[in-house]
mmCIF file of C-alpha atoms in Angstrom:
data_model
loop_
_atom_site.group_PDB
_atom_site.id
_atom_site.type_symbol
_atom_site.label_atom_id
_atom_site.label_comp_id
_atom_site.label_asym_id
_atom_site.label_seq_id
_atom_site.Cartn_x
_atom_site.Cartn_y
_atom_site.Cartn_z
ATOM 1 C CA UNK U 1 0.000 0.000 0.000
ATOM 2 C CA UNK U 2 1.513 3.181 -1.078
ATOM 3 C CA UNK U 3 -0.819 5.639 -0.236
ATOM 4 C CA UNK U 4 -3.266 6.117 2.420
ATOM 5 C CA UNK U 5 -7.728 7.270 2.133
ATOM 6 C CA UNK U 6 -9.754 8.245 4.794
ATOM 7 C CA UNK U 7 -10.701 4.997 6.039
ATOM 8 C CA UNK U 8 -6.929 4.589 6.841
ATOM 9 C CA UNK U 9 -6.549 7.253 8.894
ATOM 10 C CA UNK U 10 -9.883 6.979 10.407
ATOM 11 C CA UNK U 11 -8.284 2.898 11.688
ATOM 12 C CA UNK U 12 -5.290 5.032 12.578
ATOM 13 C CA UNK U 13 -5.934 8.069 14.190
ATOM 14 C CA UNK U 14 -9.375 6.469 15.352
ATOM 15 C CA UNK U 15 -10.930 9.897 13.918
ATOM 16 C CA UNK U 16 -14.103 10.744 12.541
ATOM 17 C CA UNK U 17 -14.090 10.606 8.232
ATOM 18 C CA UNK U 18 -14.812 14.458 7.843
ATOM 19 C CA UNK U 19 -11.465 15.231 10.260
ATOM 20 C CA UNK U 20 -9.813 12.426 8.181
ATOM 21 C CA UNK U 21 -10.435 14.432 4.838
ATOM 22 C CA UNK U 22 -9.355 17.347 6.018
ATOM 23 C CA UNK U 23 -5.974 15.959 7.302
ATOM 24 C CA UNK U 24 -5.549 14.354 3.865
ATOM 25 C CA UNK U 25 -6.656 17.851 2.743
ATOM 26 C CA UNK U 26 -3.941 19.933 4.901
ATOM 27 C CA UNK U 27 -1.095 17.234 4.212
ATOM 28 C CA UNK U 28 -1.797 17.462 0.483
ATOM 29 C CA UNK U 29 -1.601 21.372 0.342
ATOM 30 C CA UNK U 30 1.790 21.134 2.569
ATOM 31 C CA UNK U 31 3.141 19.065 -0.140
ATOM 32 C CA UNK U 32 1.592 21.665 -2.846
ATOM 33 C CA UNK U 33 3.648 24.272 -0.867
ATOM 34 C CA UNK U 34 6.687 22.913 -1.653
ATOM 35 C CA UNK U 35 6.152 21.705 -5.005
ATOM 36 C CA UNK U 36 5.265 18.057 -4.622
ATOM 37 C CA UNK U 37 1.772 16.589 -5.809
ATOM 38 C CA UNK U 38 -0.097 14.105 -4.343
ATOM 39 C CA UNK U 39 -1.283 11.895 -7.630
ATOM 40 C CA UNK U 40 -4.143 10.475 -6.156
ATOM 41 C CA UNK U 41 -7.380 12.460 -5.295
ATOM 42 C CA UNK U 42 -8.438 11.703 -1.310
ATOM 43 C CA UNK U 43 -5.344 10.104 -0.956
ATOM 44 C CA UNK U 44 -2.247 10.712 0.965
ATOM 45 C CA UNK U 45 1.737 9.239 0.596
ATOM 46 C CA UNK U 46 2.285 6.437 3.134
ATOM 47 C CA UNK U 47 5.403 7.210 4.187
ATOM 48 C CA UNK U 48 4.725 11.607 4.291
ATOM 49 C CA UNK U 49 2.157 10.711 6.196
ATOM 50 C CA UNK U 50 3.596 8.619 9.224
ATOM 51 C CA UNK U 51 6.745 11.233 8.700
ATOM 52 C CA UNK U 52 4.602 13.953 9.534
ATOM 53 C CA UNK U 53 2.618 11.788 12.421
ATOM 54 C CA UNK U 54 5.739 10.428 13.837
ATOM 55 C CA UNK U 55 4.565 7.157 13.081
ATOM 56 C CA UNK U 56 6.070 3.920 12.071
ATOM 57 C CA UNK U 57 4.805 2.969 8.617
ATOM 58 C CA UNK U 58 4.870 -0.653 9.481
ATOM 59 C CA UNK U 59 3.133 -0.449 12.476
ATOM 60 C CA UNK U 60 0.451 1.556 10.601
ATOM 61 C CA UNK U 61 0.165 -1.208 8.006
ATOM 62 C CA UNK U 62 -0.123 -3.943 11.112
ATOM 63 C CA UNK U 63 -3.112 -2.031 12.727
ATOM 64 C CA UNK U 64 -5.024 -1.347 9.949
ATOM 65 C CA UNK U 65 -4.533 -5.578 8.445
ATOM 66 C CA UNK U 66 -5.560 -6.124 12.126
ATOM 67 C CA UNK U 67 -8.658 -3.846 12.214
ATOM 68 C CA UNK U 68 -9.733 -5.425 8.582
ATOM 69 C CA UNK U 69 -9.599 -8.938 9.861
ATOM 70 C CA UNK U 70 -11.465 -7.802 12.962
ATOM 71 C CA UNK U 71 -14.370 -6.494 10.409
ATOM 72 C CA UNK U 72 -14.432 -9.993 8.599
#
């Protein structure tokens, strides 16, 4: 999984979807800022993402496999 939606962050963070947007929405127009794009629309880099959280992308990617197999 390169990049990260909503429901990501919502497993995550454990926030509600509308703040989830809008941290997609404030991460994408940092990266705007300084000239980088993000190439998918409600989407959000993996790895700028748990840079800017302080988060450890593998851990991310073991709580949200965990939270999907819960929902099965």
């Amino acid at each position: 999984m390169q990049f990260y939606g909503a429901e990501e962050l919502i497993i995550i963070l454990g926030v509600s979807k509308s703040h989830a947007y809008k941290i997609i929405k404030d991460l994408v127009s940092d990266l705007a800022k300084i000239g980088k794009l993000s190439p998918k629309p409600g989407k959000i880099q993996k790895l700028y993402f748990c840079e800017r959280f302080m988060l450890d992308p593998k851990e991310c990617d073991k709580i949200i496999q965990k939270q999907k197999k819960e929902a099965v």
